[in-house]
Amino acid sequence: MTTPFDDDHLREECGVFGIYGHAEAARHVALGLHALQHRGQEAAGIVAFDGARFQAHRAMGHVSETFESDRVMAELSGYAAIGHVRYATFGATILRNVQPLFADLSFGGFGIAHNGNLTNAMTLRRKLVKQGCIFQSTSDTETILHLVATSTKNSEIDRLIDALHQIEGAYSLVALTSSMMLGMRDPLGVRPLVLGKLDDGSMVFASETCALDIIGADFVRDVEPGEIVIISDDGIQSLKPFQSPRPRFCIFEHIYFARPDSVVEGRSVYDVRKQIGAELARESGVDADVVIPVPDSGVPASIGYAAEARIPFELGIIRNHYVGRTFIEPTQQIRNLGVKLKHNANRPQIAGRRVVLVDDSIVRGTTSLKIVQMVRDAGAREVHMRIASPPTTHSCFYGVDTPERSQLLAATHDIEGMRKFIQADSLAFISMDGLYRAMGEAGRNPAAPQFCDACFTGDYPVSLTDHWGGDEDQSRRSRVKIAG
Ligand code: AMP
């Protein structure tokens, strides 16, 4: 992950993968990263260890391009390797930020790949720079490297634990040293990380189970919130150095970010999305002739909506898969163009019909506005927009890219204002309790919410120390609720 710093202001979403004990470790990591490509399309990297040397290859671009060369793969020889895909959304993109990061420390080589976002990285960084640390990147992950490097503890594990005790935020990390591979999650388990195993006994870490499937690995279990899993020639060891509060897994992984064929924290992402669609139909049903998803992210929820509402489901919008995600484009002008490049109306399914459009979320409103227009231009009689998440009113500081609050449509408009903005005949979002019911819960427990839903509630479960300029009191208050 990357932190705001100077001009190289980047934010990212990411995927991580690692394997220990396989002769073709790096090739397996490349496959795993390929399955995690949806978590980051901007850059990819692998660090491999062959018992004597660490080798790294990092590049901008997709996994298939970055690791297509036999020469590159041959250099990444060894029985252990970790990898990373990165999704930076705006600002300068520079190779020195591409992960895994690697450094030679006093105990030997140390590679690290991070999914999430540290919320006190800038505060720590200022202290470390004063102490003489020289940062090579603008990545918040590098803070962890320096904390490990400068720790006064003895063993590499104790140094790592020392570092983890100082960082705040969301992190699923995979790390590699000359004697072990490590996988760890922050105490609230905001971002996902799973442990898998191949038939030959080699062990795997991955952000999502779809990356285990691609290499034929079996799912063993989720790495637990606050847990460090150590894989070495001596087997598997689990450490729990943190007092584990109640976990707060990111609910947006289920709504949008994870792949629908993944099982995340014991729940099938596809099933959850279908359930959200069914809840939406129960909560905000409308007379209509056809249910149409905004592809791809609206598809499972539309299927659930259509089945519950007993309205035919049709692919009334076709997506061109050969363009990147809309959000990759840095300016609003290009983003507008990106939406047109990406979607086209399937006229015969739309003309003369009352259409329910289903998408996973509205962020700035750009996509919804374009799609509603496109569907009207294709001859729809009515267009009813249904959204498979509550209104996105707050920015995420834990590793999912959302723009500043001022750019979030729901932060500045009520539902009627949003409906007017996107020019739909009606607009409805799933309720918070409806979302929690779709997750198999009775509803949201306001006293102890079961998930991190800060993007919908402003209830930030981890201090936002950097955001509040290092003001500890403010930061503590933010743990309860950021209202503004
Ligand atoms: P917007 O056009 O700004 O309202 O963004 C909403 C669209 O972007 C929806 O179709 C979502 O599928 C998609 N989306 C939502 N959150 C994200 C995100 N963090 N990164 C990329 N795309 C997103």
Short mmCIF file of C-alpha atoms in Angstrom, two decimals, residues 255-442:
data_model
loop_
_atom_site.label_atom_id
_atom_site.label_comp_id
_atom_site.label_asym_id
_atom_site.label_seq_id
_atom_site.Cartn_x
_atom_site.Cartn_y
_atom_site.Cartn_z
CA ILE A 255 -20.17 -6.12 -2.06
CA TYR A 256 -17.63 -5.30 -4.72
CA PHE A 257 -14.01 -6.10 -4.26
CA ALA A 258 -13.60 -9.87 -3.87
CA ARG A 259 -14.18 -12.19 -6.80
CA PRO A 260 -17.60 -13.89 -6.73
CA ASP A 261 -16.03 -17.37 -6.92
CA SER A 262 -14.11 -16.74 -3.68
CA VAL A 263 -15.19 -17.89 -0.24
CA VAL A 264 -14.31 -15.07 2.11
CA GLU A 265 -14.41 -15.52 5.87
CA GLY A 266 -16.59 -18.60 5.45
CA ARG A 267 -19.11 -16.95 3.12
CA SER A 268 -19.44 -17.43 -0.64
CA VAL A 269 -19.14 -13.96 -2.16
CA TYR A 270 -21.53 -14.97 -4.94
CA ASP A 271 -24.19 -16.17 -2.49
CA VAL A 272 -23.91 -13.02 -0.39
CA ARG A 273 -24.35 -10.84 -3.48
CA LYS A 274 -27.41 -12.82 -4.58
CA GLN A 275 -28.85 -12.46 -1.09
CA ILE A 276 -28.25 -8.72 -1.19
CA GLY A 277 -30.21 -8.62 -4.46
CA ALA A 278 -33.07 -10.60 -2.90
CA GLU A 279 -33.15 -8.26 0.13
CA LEU A 280 -33.19 -5.28 -2.23
CA ALA A 281 -36.15 -6.71 -4.11
CA ARG A 282 -38.01 -7.24 -0.83
CA GLU A 283 -37.19 -3.77 0.45
CA SER A 284 -37.59 -1.73 -2.74
CA GLY A 285 -39.57 -3.75 -5.25
CA VAL A 286 -41.00 -1.92 -8.24
CA ASP A 287 -43.26 -2.91 -11.15
CA ALA A 288 -40.97 -3.64 -14.07
CA ASP A 289 -40.51 -5.85 -17.13
CA VAL A 290 -36.84 -6.73 -16.89
CA VAL A 291 -33.93 -6.75 -14.42
CA ILE A 292 -30.61 -5.78 -15.97
CA PRO A 293 -27.23 -5.82 -14.20
CA VAL A 294 -24.51 -3.26 -14.64
CA PRO A 295 -21.78 -5.75 -15.52
CA ASP A 296 -19.78 -7.28 -14.02
CA SER A 297 -20.14 -6.20 -10.42
CA GLY A 298 -23.95 -5.94 -10.48
CA VAL A 299 -24.56 -9.41 -11.93
CA PRO A 300 -24.98 -11.67 -8.86
CA ALA A 301 -27.16 -9.10 -7.05
CA SER A 302 -29.34 -8.77 -10.17
CA ILE A 303 -29.82 -12.52 -10.32
CA GLY A 304 -30.95 -12.47 -6.69
CA TYR A 305 -33.21 -9.47 -7.31
CA ALA A 306 -34.84 -10.98 -10.41
CA ALA A 307 -35.49 -14.33 -8.72
CA GLU A 308 -37.03 -12.71 -5.66
CA ALA A 309 -39.11 -10.20 -7.67
CA ARG A 310 -40.05 -12.83 -10.30
CA ILE A 311 -39.06 -10.47 -13.08
CA PRO A 312 -37.06 -11.78 -16.09
CA PHE A 313 -33.29 -11.25 -15.91
CA GLU A 314 -31.52 -10.20 -19.10
CA LEU A 315 -28.05 -9.07 -20.06
CA GLY A 316 -29.22 -5.71 -21.32
CA ILE A 317 -25.79 -4.12 -21.05
CA ILE A 318 -22.74 -5.78 -22.49
CA ARG A 319 -19.31 -5.07 -21.12
CA ASN A 320 -16.16 -4.88 -23.17
CA HIS A 321 -13.54 -6.67 -21.10
CA TYR A 322 -10.57 -5.30 -22.96
CA VAL A 323 -10.53 -1.92 -21.22
CA GLY A 324 -9.34 -1.28 -17.68
CA ARG A 325 -11.60 -0.34 -14.82
CA THR A 326 -13.10 3.12 -15.01
CA PHE A 327 -11.35 4.17 -11.85
CA ILE A 328 -7.89 3.66 -13.27
CA GLU A 329 -8.28 6.77 -15.39
CA PRO A 330 -7.09 9.83 -13.53
CA THR A 331 -9.36 12.62 -14.76
CA GLN A 332 -13.11 12.99 -14.81
CA GLN A 333 -13.04 13.64 -18.55
CA ILE A 334 -11.21 10.40 -19.27
CA ARG A 335 -13.38 8.55 -16.77
CA ASN A 336 -16.48 9.63 -18.70
CA LEU A 337 -14.93 8.33 -21.87
CA GLY A 338 -13.94 5.14 -20.06
CA VAL A 339 -17.54 4.35 -19.18
CA LYS A 340 -18.53 4.58 -22.85
CA LEU A 341 -15.66 2.36 -23.84
CA LYS A 342 -16.67 -0.19 -21.29
CA HIS A 343 -20.44 -0.67 -21.64
CA ASN A 344 -22.93 -0.89 -24.50
CA ALA A 345 -26.71 -1.31 -24.50
CA ASN A 346 -28.20 -4.54 -25.85
CA ARG A 347 -31.16 -2.70 -27.42
CA PRO A 348 -33.65 -5.53 -28.08
CA GLN A 349 -33.65 -6.35 -24.35
CA ILE A 350 -34.38 -2.76 -23.39
CA ALA A 351 -36.56 -1.03 -25.98
CA GLY A 352 -40.09 -0.35 -24.75
CA ARG A 353 -39.50 -1.96 -21.35
CA ARG A 354 -39.59 -0.83 -17.74
CA VAL A 355 -36.08 -1.60 -16.57
CA VAL A 356 -34.65 -2.30 -13.11
CA LEU A 357 -30.90 -1.60 -13.27
CA VAL A 358 -28.79 -3.15 -10.52
CA ASP A 359 -25.25 -2.05 -9.62
CA ASP A 360 -23.13 -2.73 -6.55
CA SER A 361 -22.48 0.88 -5.53
CA ILE A 362 -22.60 4.55 -6.41
CA VAL A 363 -19.40 6.41 -5.67
CA ARG A 364 -19.22 9.65 -7.65
CA GLY A 365 -22.31 8.79 -9.66
CA THR A 366 -20.48 8.83 -13.00
CA THR A 367 -21.27 5.24 -13.92
CA SER A 368 -24.94 5.37 -12.93
CA LEU A 369 -25.54 8.61 -14.83
CA LYS A 370 -24.00 7.18 -18.01
CA ILE A 371 -25.75 3.85 -17.75
CA VAL A 372 -29.17 5.38 -17.08
CA GLN A 373 -28.71 7.60 -20.14
CA MET A 374 -27.55 4.66 -22.22
CA VAL A 375 -30.58 2.60 -21.23
CA ARG A 376 -32.95 5.48 -21.97
CA ASP A 377 -31.29 6.03 -25.35
CA ALA A 378 -31.91 2.35 -26.05
CA GLY A 379 -35.64 2.98 -25.65
CA ALA A 380 -36.43 2.04 -22.03
CA ARG A 381 -39.84 3.28 -20.88
CA GLU A 382 -38.76 3.60 -17.24
CA VAL A 383 -35.40 3.19 -15.51
CA HIS A 384 -35.31 2.18 -11.84
CA MET A 385 -31.86 2.05 -10.26
CA ARG A 386 -31.27 -0.39 -7.39
CA ILE A 387 -27.96 -0.38 -5.53
CA ALA A 388 -26.60 -3.43 -3.70
CA SER A 389 -24.96 -1.36 -0.95
CA PRO A 390 -26.04 1.48 1.32
CA PRO A 391 -25.06 4.99 0.18
CA THR A 392 -21.26 5.44 0.20
CA THR A 393 -21.01 8.51 2.43
CA HIS A 394 -17.45 8.20 3.75
CA SER A 395 -13.97 7.57 2.38
CA CYS A 396 -12.12 4.37 3.14
CA PHE A 397 -8.76 4.69 4.88
CA TYR A 398 -8.20 0.95 5.10
CA GLY A 399 -7.20 -0.01 1.58
CA VAL A 400 -10.22 0.32 -0.69
CA ASP A 401 -9.90 3.31 -2.93
CA THR A 402 -12.67 5.84 -2.51
CA PRO A 403 -12.35 9.47 -3.43
CA GLU A 404 -12.42 12.27 -0.87
CA ARG A 405 -15.73 12.76 0.88
CA SER A 406 -16.49 15.87 -1.12
CA GLN A 407 -16.55 13.77 -4.29
CA LEU A 408 -18.87 11.09 -2.93
CA LEU A 409 -22.34 11.68 -4.34
CA ALA A 410 -24.01 10.36 -1.19
CA ALA A 411 -21.99 12.69 1.03
CA THR A 412 -23.48 15.76 -0.65
CA HIS A 413 -26.92 14.59 -1.82
CA ASP A 414 -29.89 12.89 -0.22
CA ILE A 415 -31.48 9.97 -2.06
CA GLU A 416 -33.85 12.21 -4.02
CA GLY A 417 -30.93 14.46 -4.95
CA MET A 418 -28.97 11.44 -6.12
CA ARG A 419 -31.95 10.19 -8.14
CA LYS A 420 -32.15 13.53 -9.90
CA PHE A 421 -28.39 13.53 -10.50
CA ILE A 422 -28.39 10.11 -12.18
CA GLN A 423 -31.72 10.91 -13.91
CA ALA A 424 -33.45 7.67 -12.92
CA ASP A 425 -37.21 7.30 -12.41
CA SER A 426 -36.53 5.83 -8.99
CA LEU A 427 -33.47 5.04 -6.91
CA ALA A 428 -33.12 2.80 -3.86
CA PHE A 429 -30.19 1.43 -1.87
CA ILE A 430 -30.19 -1.65 0.33
CA SER A 431 -30.67 -0.74 3.99
CA MET A 432 -27.86 -1.37 6.47
CA ASP A 433 -29.86 -4.07 8.24
CA GLY A 434 -30.80 -5.59 4.88
CA LEU A 435 -27.11 -5.80 4.03
CA TYR A 436 -26.31 -7.45 7.36
CA ARG A 437 -29.21 -9.89 6.87
CA ALA A 438 -27.74 -10.82 3.48
CA MET A 439 -24.52 -11.59 5.37
CA GLY A 440 -26.46 -14.05 7.54
CA GLU A 441 -26.69 -11.74 10.55
CA ALA A 442 -29.90 -10.70 12.31
#
